[in-house]
C-alpha cells in the first residue's frame, strides 16, 4: 500500500465513524448546518470568484455566474427539497390478489462517498455533490484536480466553516492517477467522478471487483440544431457563450452547430461577427482584474496543445477557419487560445467525432431536420444538445429525438446551473446523474419494507407443504390474471373463490 492509499484509507475510516453519528442527526439539524453555506458564499463570493479565475483561467464573470452563484442556489434548493427526496414513500399495490401486502420505500445513506472533481468547473461541480452527500447523511472524501488546488482549499474552508462533526468531511491532495485506485481500494461506498471518458472506463474496471457503484459524468461533443425559423441573433449570442465561455472547456458546451441551409450563410455571418469581436485574454494581468475580457485562457499548456493538435488534424483534412478572435495563438507558449469557427468539416474529422475541450466550434449546413438529428446523434457522446426555433411544438419533438441527457430549447449548457434539473449523459458521456432529485437520490440507497396486514393467517399460499390444491389455487390466480373477456374472468374467479375459503395451509 502506497502513501496515497494509506492516507485515503485512514480518512475513510475516520469518515465512517463520524458518518454513523451524522446519519442519526434529524433532518432539520443537518439542514441548519448546511444552510450556513449560503451566508458563507455571499460573504466570500468575490474572493471565491477571484480564486477560481486565477486557478482555472476563466473570467471573473464566468467564475461568479457559472460557479459561485449556482453553488448558493444549490444549497437553498437541496435544503428546501431534500427532506421530500428522502421521505419514505408508500408503494402502490400491484394486484388486488395481494392486497394484504403493504410496501414502503425508505432511503438510506450509502456511508462514505468519494468525489473526484475536474479542473474546468473546479468549484461548482464538487460543491453541489458534497452538499447533497452530506444532507443525505453520508461522509465525504473530496479530491480535486491537481491544477486547481487553490480552489480545492477554498472549498475545504467553506465546509470547515459550518460545524460538521469531526472527520465527516475530508479534503485530500494526492496525484490524480492515484485517487481512483486509492478510493476504491480504500473502501468508499460509492464514487462520483467527473472527467474524461478514458479515465471513466478505467475506474469502471477498478470498481468492478469491489462492486463499488459509480456515477460518471464524462465527455461531450454536443450539437445544436438551428432551424430556419430561429431567432438568429439570440441563437448566435447563445451559442457563442455556450461554446466559448470558459475557453470552451465545458463538457456540455456546444461543439457542432447544425444550421438549416436556407439560413446558413446569414447565420454564419452573424456568428462570425460575434466571434471576431470576442475579447480574449488573461482574466488577470499583474494581479489586476481585466474586466474587458469575454473569454479567458486555457487552464493548462497541456490542454492547449491537445486542442491545437485536434484543430490541425481538421485543417489537414480540408476544414477551413472561417472566423477567429483577434487575440490568441495556437502555437504560443502562453495559455491564450483563439476562439475559432470551422467550416467545410467532414464527418470523420475530430471536431465531429471527438471531444474538443477548447474554444472551437464547427458550423455545418443541413438540408432539413432529419439530417440535423441524424448528424447530432452520429457520435458516441450524448451529454447535452439544443434546438433553436420559434416553433415550440417542433422544438420539443426534435429535442426528444436527440440522444442526450440534457436538451435545451433556445438555450444551451446553462441547465447545469439549475439545481433542480438532473445532469448526466447517454453513451460515452457517462452513467448516473448529478443535480436535482435524481442526483440527490444517487446519494441514497433504496430499501423496501413489506408488511403483511393479515398476521392471523398462518401461511401464504405458496409456502410449504405443497399439494395439488396449492397448484390449482396458483393456476386459478394465473387464469384470472391472464384471461380476457368478462365470462372467462368470472369462470376463473369461480375456481379461485372456493379455494380461498378453504384452509389451504392444511391442504
Short mmCIF file of C-alpha atoms in Angstrom, two decimals:
data_model
loop_
_atom_site.label_atom_id
_atom_site.label_comp_id
_atom_site.label_asym_id
_atom_site.label_seq_id
_atom_site.Cartn_x
_atom_site.Cartn_y
_atom_site.Cartn_z
CA UNK A 1 0.00 0.00 0.00
CA UNK A 2 1.50 3.36 -1.03
CA UNK A 3 1.24 6.62 0.93
CA UNK A 4 -1.79 7.86 -1.01
CA UNK A 5 -3.73 4.66 -0.41
CA UNK A 6 -2.84 4.67 3.28
CA UNK A 7 -3.91 8.31 3.61
CA UNK A 8 -7.23 7.70 1.89
CA UNK A 9 -7.92 4.51 3.84
CA UNK A 10 -7.33 6.35 7.11
CA UNK A 11 -9.60 9.23 6.07
CA UNK A 12 -12.34 6.83 5.01
CA UNK A 13 -12.15 5.09 8.39
CA UNK A 14 -12.48 8.43 10.18
CA UNK A 15 -15.38 9.47 7.97
CA UNK A 16 -17.14 6.17 8.54
CA UNK A 17 -17.05 6.65 12.29
CA UNK A 18 -18.38 10.21 12.05
CA UNK A 19 -21.00 9.24 9.47
CA UNK A 20 -22.63 6.71 11.78
CA UNK A 21 -23.50 9.56 14.15
CA UNK A 22 -24.24 12.13 11.42
CA UNK A 23 -26.85 9.84 9.86
CA UNK A 24 -28.73 9.86 13.19
CA UNK A 25 -29.00 13.66 13.18
CA UNK A 26 -32.58 14.77 12.46
CA UNK A 27 -33.07 16.34 9.05
CA UNK A 28 -33.64 19.83 10.41
CA UNK A 29 -30.27 19.76 12.19
CA UNK A 30 -28.34 18.63 9.12
CA UNK A 31 -30.19 21.25 7.09
CA UNK A 32 -29.46 24.00 9.65
CA UNK A 33 -25.74 23.41 9.48
CA UNK A 34 -25.51 23.03 5.71
CA UNK A 35 -27.66 26.10 5.07
CA UNK A 36 -24.97 28.27 6.67
CA UNK A 37 -23.06 27.84 3.42
CA UNK A 38 -25.43 30.30 1.71
CA UNK A 39 -24.28 33.08 4.00
CA UNK A 40 -20.66 31.98 3.63
CA UNK A 41 -20.85 32.15 -0.17
CA UNK A 42 -22.47 35.58 -0.06
CA UNK A 43 -19.74 36.92 2.23
CA UNK A 44 -16.85 35.37 0.29
CA UNK A 45 -18.30 35.43 -3.23
CA UNK A 46 -15.88 37.92 -4.77
CA UNK A 47 -12.85 36.27 -3.24
CA UNK A 48 -14.00 32.83 -4.35
CA UNK A 49 -14.56 34.10 -7.90
CA UNK A 50 -11.02 35.51 -7.92
CA UNK A 51 -9.57 32.22 -6.68
CA UNK A 52 -11.43 30.28 -9.35
CA UNK A 53 -10.39 32.74 -12.04
CA UNK A 54 -6.71 32.64 -11.10
CA UNK A 55 -6.62 28.87 -10.77
CA UNK A 56 -8.70 27.94 -13.81
CA UNK A 57 -8.24 30.89 -16.18
CA UNK A 58 -11.90 31.79 -16.71
CA UNK A 59 -13.09 35.37 -16.38
CA UNK A 60 -14.36 36.77 -13.11
CA UNK A 61 -17.85 37.00 -14.60
CA UNK A 62 -17.76 33.34 -15.65
CA UNK A 63 -16.48 32.33 -12.23
CA UNK A 64 -19.27 34.13 -10.43
CA UNK A 65 -22.08 33.31 -12.88
CA UNK A 66 -21.32 29.65 -13.52
CA UNK A 67 -19.75 28.55 -10.24
CA UNK A 68 -20.40 30.65 -7.14
CA UNK A 69 -23.98 31.76 -7.80
CA UNK A 70 -25.15 28.25 -8.83
CA UNK A 71 -23.49 26.87 -5.70
CA UNK A 72 -25.54 29.18 -3.49
CA UNK A 73 -28.74 28.36 -5.36
CA UNK A 74 -27.94 24.65 -4.99
CA UNK A 75 -27.66 24.89 -1.21
CA UNK A 76 -31.02 26.63 -0.99
CA UNK A 77 -32.68 24.12 -3.30
CA UNK A 78 -31.38 20.95 -1.64
CA UNK A 79 -32.07 22.24 1.85
CA UNK A 80 -35.64 23.02 0.79
CA UNK A 81 -36.32 19.83 -1.18
CA UNK A 82 -34.00 17.26 0.40
CA UNK A 83 -36.44 16.12 3.08
CA UNK A 84 -39.00 15.37 0.37
CA UNK A 85 -36.42 13.39 -1.59
CA UNK A 86 -35.68 11.27 1.49
CA UNK A 87 -39.24 10.88 2.75
CA UNK A 88 -40.48 7.27 2.96
CA UNK A 89 -42.82 6.52 0.08
CA UNK A 90 -45.74 4.08 0.12
CA UNK A 91 -45.58 1.73 -2.84
CA UNK A 92 -48.89 1.29 -4.63
CA UNK A 93 -50.06 -2.30 -4.75
CA UNK A 94 -49.70 -4.21 -7.99
CA UNK A 95 -52.61 -6.62 -7.63
CA UNK A 96 -55.77 -6.88 -5.55
CA UNK A 97 -54.91 -10.55 -5.05
CA UNK A 98 -52.02 -9.42 -2.83
CA UNK A 99 -53.83 -6.53 -1.20
CA UNK A 100 -52.77 -7.77 2.24
CA UNK A 101 -49.18 -6.77 1.46
CA UNK A 102 -48.21 -3.16 2.09
CA UNK A 103 -44.81 -1.85 0.96
CA UNK A 104 -42.92 1.30 1.92
CA UNK A 105 -39.75 2.57 0.21
CA UNK A 106 -37.12 4.06 2.51
CA UNK A 107 -33.86 5.82 1.59
CA UNK A 108 -30.62 5.24 3.44
CA UNK A 109 -27.23 6.96 3.02
CA UNK A 110 -24.51 4.94 1.34
CA UNK A 111 -21.98 5.63 4.09
CA UNK A 112 -18.80 7.28 2.81
CA UNK A 113 -18.92 8.84 -0.64
CA UNK A 114 -15.81 9.59 -2.68
CA UNK A 115 -15.80 12.57 -5.05
CA UNK A 116 -13.13 13.19 -7.71
CA UNK A 117 -13.77 16.53 -9.40
CA UNK A 118 -12.38 18.21 -12.55
CA UNK A 119 -10.49 21.39 -13.24
CA UNK A 120 -12.90 23.01 -15.70
CA UNK A 121 -15.59 23.85 -13.11
CA UNK A 122 -13.48 23.25 -10.02
CA UNK A 123 -15.88 24.84 -7.53
CA UNK A 124 -19.46 24.33 -8.67
CA UNK A 125 -19.23 20.65 -9.65
CA UNK A 126 -17.84 19.24 -6.39
CA UNK A 127 -19.65 21.78 -4.20
CA UNK A 128 -23.17 20.62 -5.04
CA UNK A 129 -22.13 16.97 -4.84
CA UNK A 130 -20.68 17.45 -1.35
CA UNK A 131 -23.81 19.32 -0.25
CA UNK A 132 -26.10 16.54 -1.48
CA UNK A 133 -23.93 13.83 0.06
CA UNK A 134 -23.87 15.50 3.48
CA UNK A 135 -27.57 16.33 3.53
CA UNK A 136 -28.30 12.71 2.65
CA UNK A 137 -26.35 11.59 5.71
CA UNK A 138 -23.06 10.49 4.14
CA UNK A 139 -19.45 11.16 4.97
CA UNK A 140 -17.33 12.62 2.14
CA UNK A 141 -13.79 12.27 0.80
CA UNK A 142 -13.07 15.01 -1.78
CA UNK A 143 -10.21 15.05 -4.27
CA UNK A 144 -9.99 17.98 -6.69
CA UNK A 145 -7.89 18.31 -9.83
CA UNK A 146 -4.19 18.83 -9.19
CA UNK A 147 -4.04 22.04 -11.24
CA UNK A 148 -6.85 23.77 -9.29
CA UNK A 149 -5.67 23.10 -5.74
CA UNK A 150 -6.31 26.65 -4.55
CA UNK A 151 -9.98 26.19 -5.42
CA UNK A 152 -9.94 22.87 -3.57
CA UNK A 153 -8.59 24.57 -0.46
CA UNK A 154 -11.26 27.26 -0.76
CA UNK A 155 -13.89 24.52 -0.95
CA UNK A 156 -12.46 22.85 2.13
CA UNK A 157 -12.52 26.15 4.02
CA UNK A 158 -16.20 26.59 3.18
CA UNK A 159 -17.20 23.20 4.55
CA UNK A 160 -14.91 23.51 7.55
CA UNK A 161 -16.77 26.71 8.50
CA UNK A 162 -20.14 25.04 9.17
CA UNK A 163 -19.52 22.92 12.27
CA UNK A 164 -19.62 19.45 10.79
CA UNK A 165 -18.78 16.50 13.06
CA UNK A 166 -15.05 15.91 13.28
CA UNK A 167 -13.87 13.60 10.49
CA UNK A 168 -17.10 13.63 8.48
CA UNK A 169 -15.66 15.61 5.55
CA UNK A 170 -12.09 15.22 4.30
CA UNK A 171 -10.34 17.20 1.58
CA UNK A 172 -7.26 15.38 0.28
CA UNK A 173 -4.47 16.29 -2.13
CA UNK A 174 -2.96 13.29 -3.91
CA UNK A 175 -1.90 12.73 -7.54
CA UNK A 176 -4.83 12.28 -9.91
CA UNK A 177 -3.71 8.86 -11.16
CA UNK A 178 -3.68 7.55 -7.60
CA UNK A 179 -7.02 8.97 -6.49
CA UNK A 180 -9.37 6.44 -8.09
CA UNK A 181 -7.48 3.31 -7.00
CA UNK A 182 -6.94 4.75 -3.51
CA UNK A 183 -10.64 5.50 -3.00
CA UNK A 184 -11.89 2.22 -4.46
CA UNK A 185 -9.34 0.05 -2.66
CA UNK A 186 -9.73 2.17 0.47
CA UNK A 187 -13.38 1.25 0.79
CA UNK A 188 -15.59 4.13 -0.32
CA UNK A 189 -19.21 3.03 -0.61
CA UNK A 190 -19.79 4.99 -3.81
CA UNK A 191 -17.60 7.05 -6.12
CA UNK A 192 -18.53 10.16 -8.10
CA UNK A 193 -16.15 11.10 -10.92
CA UNK A 194 -16.26 13.95 -13.40
CA UNK A 195 -13.64 13.87 -16.15
CA UNK A 196 -12.61 12.15 -19.33
CA UNK A 197 -14.31 9.11 -20.81
CA UNK A 198 -10.99 7.25 -20.90
CA UNK A 199 -10.48 7.64 -17.15
CA UNK A 200 -14.12 6.77 -16.54
CA UNK A 201 -13.59 3.42 -18.25
CA UNK A 202 -10.51 2.77 -16.12
CA UNK A 203 -12.47 3.48 -12.94
CA UNK A 204 -15.24 1.10 -14.01
CA UNK A 205 -12.67 -1.67 -14.40
CA UNK A 206 -11.16 -0.89 -10.99
CA UNK A 207 -14.55 -0.73 -9.29
CA UNK A 208 -15.93 -3.96 -10.76
CA UNK A 209 -14.11 -6.45 -8.48
CA UNK A 210 -15.24 -4.47 -5.43
CA UNK A 211 -18.78 -3.84 -6.75
CA UNK A 212 -18.36 -0.15 -5.92
CA UNK A 213 -21.17 1.80 -7.62
CA UNK A 214 -20.12 4.75 -9.75
CA UNK A 215 -21.61 7.96 -11.07
CA UNK A 216 -19.60 9.10 -14.08
CA UNK A 217 -20.02 12.48 -15.76
CA UNK A 218 -17.72 12.24 -18.75
CA UNK A 219 -17.12 13.83 -22.14
CA UNK A 220 -19.28 15.52 -24.73
CA UNK A 221 -19.20 16.74 -28.33
CA UNK A 222 -22.57 18.38 -28.19
CA UNK A 223 -24.75 19.51 -31.05
CA UNK A 224 -27.07 22.47 -31.58
CA UNK A 225 -29.75 22.50 -34.28
CA UNK A 226 -30.59 25.94 -35.68
CA UNK A 227 -33.82 25.85 -37.70
CA UNK A 228 -34.81 28.30 -40.39
CA UNK A 229 -37.37 29.99 -38.12
CA UNK A 230 -34.93 30.59 -35.24
CA UNK A 231 -34.25 33.99 -33.74
CA UNK A 232 -30.82 34.23 -35.34
CA UNK A 233 -29.46 36.96 -33.09
CA UNK A 234 -30.41 35.07 -29.94
CA UNK A 235 -29.06 31.82 -31.36
CA UNK A 236 -25.75 33.40 -32.34
CA UNK A 237 -25.32 35.07 -28.94
CA UNK A 238 -26.31 31.96 -27.00
CA UNK A 239 -24.12 29.56 -28.96
CA UNK A 240 -21.05 31.79 -28.76
CA UNK A 241 -21.47 31.85 -24.99
CA UNK A 242 -22.21 28.10 -24.71
CA UNK A 243 -19.29 27.12 -26.93
CA UNK A 244 -16.64 29.65 -25.95
CA UNK A 245 -17.16 30.62 -22.31
CA UNK A 246 -14.54 29.06 -20.03
CA UNK A 247 -12.36 28.94 -23.18
CA UNK A 248 -14.56 26.14 -24.48
CA UNK A 249 -13.57 23.88 -21.59
CA UNK A 250 -17.13 22.77 -20.87
CA UNK A 251 -18.13 19.14 -21.33
CA UNK A 252 -21.68 20.31 -22.08
CA UNK A 253 -20.69 23.22 -24.32
CA UNK A 254 -21.75 23.27 -27.95
CA UNK A 255 -19.21 21.90 -30.44
CA UNK A 256 -21.25 21.09 -33.57
CA UNK A 257 -23.70 23.70 -34.88
CA UNK A 258 -26.10 22.25 -37.45
CA UNK A 259 -27.80 25.01 -39.43
CA UNK A 260 -30.64 24.70 -41.94
CA UNK A 261 -29.12 25.53 -45.33
CA UNK A 262 -31.71 28.24 -46.14
CA UNK A 263 -30.26 30.43 -43.38
CA UNK A 264 -26.74 29.04 -43.28
CA UNK A 265 -24.91 31.98 -44.87
CA UNK A 266 -26.84 34.59 -42.90
CA UNK A 267 -26.38 32.80 -39.60
CA UNK A 268 -22.71 32.08 -40.24
CA UNK A 269 -22.20 35.78 -40.82
CA UNK A 270 -23.83 36.74 -37.53
CA UNK A 271 -21.95 34.06 -35.66
CA UNK A 272 -18.61 35.08 -37.14
CA UNK A 273 -19.18 38.73 -36.23
CA UNK A 274 -19.59 37.75 -32.59
CA UNK A 275 -16.52 35.53 -32.63
CA UNK A 276 -14.41 38.22 -34.29
CA UNK A 277 -15.46 40.77 -31.67
CA UNK A 278 -14.75 38.46 -28.73
CA UNK A 279 -12.21 39.92 -26.33
CA UNK A 280 -9.82 37.12 -25.44
CA UNK A 281 -7.03 37.23 -22.90
CA UNK A 282 -5.97 36.53 -19.33
CA UNK A 283 -8.53 37.34 -16.67
CA UNK A 284 -5.77 38.87 -14.51
CA UNK A 285 -2.75 40.94 -15.56
CA UNK A 286 -0.13 41.73 -12.92
CA UNK A 287 -2.68 40.98 -10.23
CA UNK A 288 -5.35 43.28 -11.68
CA UNK A 289 -8.71 42.03 -12.93
CA UNK A 290 -9.23 42.53 -16.67
CA UNK A 291 -12.93 43.34 -16.80
CA UNK A 292 -12.91 43.97 -20.56
CA UNK A 293 -12.40 40.27 -21.19
CA UNK A 294 -15.06 37.92 -22.61
CA UNK A 295 -13.05 34.71 -22.78
CA UNK A 296 -10.19 33.81 -20.51
CA UNK A 297 -7.30 31.49 -21.17
CA UNK A 298 -6.88 27.73 -21.21
CA UNK A 299 -6.26 26.09 -17.85
CA UNK A 300 -3.06 24.28 -18.82
CA UNK A 301 -0.49 24.23 -21.60
CA UNK A 302 -1.07 20.50 -21.98
CA UNK A 303 -4.74 21.09 -22.76
CA UNK A 304 -3.93 23.90 -25.15
CA UNK A 305 -1.52 21.70 -27.08
CA UNK A 306 -4.07 18.89 -27.32
CA UNK A 307 -6.74 21.22 -28.74
CA UNK A 308 -4.20 22.64 -31.21
CA UNK A 309 -3.39 19.11 -32.35
CA UNK A 310 -7.07 18.34 -32.97
CA UNK A 311 -7.61 21.59 -34.87
CA UNK A 312 -4.58 20.96 -37.08
CA UNK A 313 -5.91 17.46 -37.84
CA UNK A 314 -9.16 19.02 -39.04
CA UNK A 315 -7.33 21.57 -41.19
CA UNK A 316 -5.14 18.90 -42.75
CA UNK A 317 -8.28 17.04 -43.85
CA UNK A 318 -9.79 20.10 -45.52
CA UNK A 319 -11.56 22.11 -42.82
CA UNK A 320 -11.32 25.91 -43.00
CA UNK A 321 -11.07 28.53 -40.27
CA UNK A 322 -13.97 30.81 -41.19
CA UNK A 323 -13.62 33.19 -38.24
CA UNK A 324 -11.36 33.69 -35.26
CA UNK A 325 -10.99 36.06 -32.35
CA UNK A 326 -8.41 38.86 -32.78
CA UNK A 327 -6.22 37.52 -30.00
CA UNK A 328 -4.81 34.08 -29.33
CA UNK A 329 -2.15 31.88 -30.93
CA UNK A 330 -2.50 28.11 -31.07
CA UNK A 331 1.27 27.58 -31.12
CA UNK A 332 2.44 30.04 -28.49
CA UNK A 333 3.73 29.00 -25.07
CA UNK A 334 1.20 31.13 -23.20
CA UNK A 335 -2.30 29.89 -22.33
CA UNK A 336 -4.27 32.14 -24.69
CA UNK A 337 -6.11 30.27 -27.45
CA UNK A 338 -8.11 31.89 -30.26
CA UNK A 339 -11.83 31.34 -30.48
CA UNK A 340 -12.36 29.50 -33.79
CA UNK A 341 -15.24 28.76 -36.17
CA UNK A 342 -14.55 25.87 -38.55
CA UNK A 343 -16.43 25.22 -41.79
CA UNK A 344 -16.18 22.62 -44.56
CA UNK A 345 -15.81 19.90 -41.96
CA UNK A 346 -16.24 16.22 -42.74
CA UNK A 347 -17.88 13.53 -40.62
CA UNK A 348 -14.58 11.84 -39.77
CA UNK A 349 -12.78 14.95 -38.52
CA UNK A 350 -12.02 15.29 -34.79
CA UNK A 351 -14.44 18.22 -34.48
CA UNK A 352 -17.31 15.91 -35.45
CA UNK A 353 -16.20 12.72 -33.69
CA UNK A 354 -14.11 13.60 -30.62
CA UNK A 355 -14.46 15.89 -27.67
CA UNK A 356 -12.50 19.07 -28.39
CA UNK A 357 -12.09 20.68 -24.99
CA UNK A 358 -11.35 24.16 -26.19
CA UNK A 359 -12.88 27.24 -27.88
CA UNK A 360 -13.59 25.63 -31.25
CA UNK A 361 -16.96 25.17 -32.97
CA UNK A 362 -17.90 23.67 -36.33
CA UNK A 363 -20.78 25.09 -38.37
CA UNK A 364 -22.42 22.59 -40.72
CA UNK A 365 -25.26 23.17 -43.24
CA UNK A 366 -28.09 20.63 -43.20
CA UNK A 367 -30.96 20.11 -45.63
CA UNK A 368 -33.68 19.57 -43.03
CA UNK A 369 -34.50 18.47 -39.50
CA UNK A 370 -33.98 14.81 -40.32
CA UNK A 371 -30.41 15.34 -41.42
CA UNK A 372 -29.75 17.56 -38.42
CA UNK A 373 -30.95 14.91 -35.96
CA UNK A 374 -29.00 12.19 -37.78
CA UNK A 375 -25.75 14.18 -37.54
CA UNK A 376 -26.41 15.17 -33.93
CA UNK A 377 -26.81 11.51 -32.97
CA UNK A 378 -23.88 10.24 -35.05
CA UNK A 379 -21.48 10.46 -32.13
CA UNK A 380 -20.51 8.28 -29.18
CA UNK A 381 -21.23 11.16 -26.80
CA UNK A 382 -24.62 12.35 -25.64
CA UNK A 383 -24.31 14.86 -22.83
CA UNK A 384 -26.27 17.90 -24.00
CA UNK A 385 -27.93 19.32 -27.08
CA UNK A 386 -30.13 22.21 -28.10
CA UNK A 387 -32.78 23.24 -30.61
CA UNK A 388 -33.19 26.84 -31.72
CA UNK A 389 -36.58 27.69 -33.22
CA UNK A 390 -39.74 29.73 -32.67
CA UNK A 391 -41.91 26.64 -33.17
CA UNK A 392 -42.33 25.25 -29.65
CA UNK A 393 -44.13 22.10 -30.70
CA UNK A 394 -41.49 21.20 -33.26
CA UNK A 395 -38.73 22.13 -30.84
CA UNK A 396 -39.98 19.63 -28.29
CA UNK A 397 -40.32 16.91 -30.94
CA UNK A 398 -36.72 17.41 -32.06
CA UNK A 399 -35.40 17.71 -28.52
CA UNK A 400 -36.91 14.34 -27.64
CA UNK A 401 -35.14 12.74 -30.62
CA UNK A 402 -31.67 13.99 -29.69
CA UNK A 403 -29.79 11.27 -27.81
CA UNK A 404 -28.52 13.38 -24.95
CA UNK A 405 -29.11 13.59 -21.22
CA UNK A 406 -29.96 17.31 -21.19
CA UNK A 407 -31.51 19.11 -24.16
CA UNK A 408 -32.38 22.80 -24.11
CA UNK A 409 -34.64 24.83 -26.36
CA UNK A 410 -33.35 28.28 -27.36
CA UNK A 411 -30.51 27.92 -24.86
CA UNK A 412 -27.54 25.64 -24.28
CA UNK A 413 -25.31 24.45 -21.42
CA UNK A 414 -26.92 26.56 -18.69
CA UNK A 415 -29.11 23.77 -17.30
CA UNK A 416 -26.04 22.71 -15.30
CA UNK A 417 -26.71 25.81 -13.21
CA UNK A 418 -30.27 24.74 -12.43
CA UNK A 419 -30.11 22.74 -9.22
CA UNK A 420 -33.47 21.14 -9.98
CA UNK A 421 -32.51 19.60 -13.33
CA UNK A 422 -30.58 16.31 -13.47
CA UNK A 423 -27.21 16.36 -15.19
CA UNK A 424 -25.66 13.42 -16.99
CA UNK A 425 -25.45 11.84 -20.41
CA UNK A 426 -26.07 8.96 -22.75
CA UNK A 427 -23.46 6.65 -24.26
CA UNK A 428 -19.84 7.60 -23.67
CA UNK A 429 -20.93 10.67 -21.72
CA UNK A 430 -21.35 8.65 -18.57
CA UNK A 431 -23.53 6.84 -16.07
CA UNK A 432 -25.95 8.10 -13.45
CA UNK A 433 -26.99 11.67 -12.74
CA UNK A 434 -25.98 14.59 -10.60
CA UNK A 435 -28.20 17.55 -9.61
CA UNK A 436 -31.93 17.57 -8.99
CA UNK A 437 -33.96 14.84 -7.38
CA UNK A 438 -32.23 12.15 -9.42
CA UNK A 439 -28.81 13.43 -8.36
CA UNK A 440 -29.82 13.60 -4.72
CA UNK A 441 -31.13 10.05 -4.87
CA UNK A 442 -27.73 8.92 -6.18
CA UNK A 443 -26.51 9.67 -2.65
CA UNK A 444 -29.04 7.23 -1.17
CA UNK A 445 -29.75 3.51 -1.25
CA UNK A 446 -33.41 2.48 -1.57
CA UNK A 447 -34.77 -0.06 0.91
CA UNK A 448 -38.26 -1.51 0.65
CA UNK A 449 -40.09 -2.86 3.70
CA UNK A 450 -43.09 -5.13 3.07
CA UNK A 451 -45.66 -5.75 5.79
CA UNK A 452 -48.45 -8.32 5.93
CA UNK A 453 -51.76 -6.86 7.11
CA UNK A 454 -53.26 -10.25 7.95
CA UNK A 455 -50.94 -11.69 10.58
CA UNK A 456 -53.65 -14.11 11.73
CA UNK A 457 -53.37 -16.12 8.52
CA UNK A 458 -50.98 -18.95 9.27
CA UNK A 459 -49.31 -19.25 5.86
CA UNK A 460 -49.04 -17.76 2.40
CA UNK A 461 -50.49 -19.76 -0.45
CA UNK A 462 -47.07 -20.59 -1.89
CA UNK A 463 -45.49 -21.80 1.35
CA UNK A 464 -44.80 -25.43 2.19
CA UNK A 465 -46.22 -28.03 2.23
CA UNK A 466 -47.03 -28.21 -1.49
CA UNK A 467 -50.00 -30.13 -2.86
CA UNK A 468 -52.30 -30.44 -5.84
CA UNK A 469 -54.66 -27.97 -4.15
CA UNK A 470 -51.86 -25.40 -3.87
CA UNK A 471 -51.07 -25.84 -7.55
CA UNK A 472 -54.75 -25.44 -8.51
CA UNK A 473 -55.02 -22.28 -6.42
CA UNK A 474 -51.98 -20.73 -8.09
CA UNK A 475 -53.27 -21.78 -11.51
CA UNK A 476 -56.61 -20.09 -10.77
CA UNK A 477 -54.75 -16.86 -9.96
CA UNK A 478 -52.85 -17.10 -13.23
CA UNK A 479 -56.06 -17.70 -15.20
CA UNK A 480 -57.82 -14.78 -13.52
CA UNK A 481 -54.85 -12.53 -14.29
CA UNK A 482 -54.45 -13.61 -17.91
CA UNK A 483 -57.98 -14.29 -19.15
CA UNK A 484 -59.70 -11.78 -21.40
CA UNK A 485 -63.41 -11.22 -21.53
CA UNK A 486 -65.95 -10.95 -18.74
CA UNK A 487 -67.18 -14.55 -18.96
CA UNK A 488 -63.70 -16.02 -18.81
CA UNK A 489 -62.80 -13.90 -15.80
CA UNK A 490 -65.99 -14.96 -13.99
CA UNK A 491 -65.17 -18.59 -14.75
CA UNK A 492 -61.62 -18.18 -13.36
CA UNK A 493 -62.95 -16.36 -10.31
CA UNK A 494 -65.39 -19.21 -9.76
CA UNK A 495 -62.43 -21.57 -9.46
CA UNK A 496 -60.48 -19.24 -7.20
CA UNK A 497 -63.09 -18.19 -4.60
CA UNK A 498 -63.83 -21.68 -3.28
CA UNK A 499 -60.11 -22.27 -2.91
CA UNK A 500 -59.64 -19.16 -0.80
CA UNK A 501 -62.42 -20.29 1.53
CA UNK A 502 -60.53 -23.48 2.23
CA UNK A 503 -57.91 -23.62 4.92
CA UNK A 504 -55.11 -24.14 2.34
CA UNK A 505 -52.41 -24.40 4.98
CA UNK A 506 -53.89 -27.82 5.82
CA UNK A 507 -54.18 -28.99 2.22
#
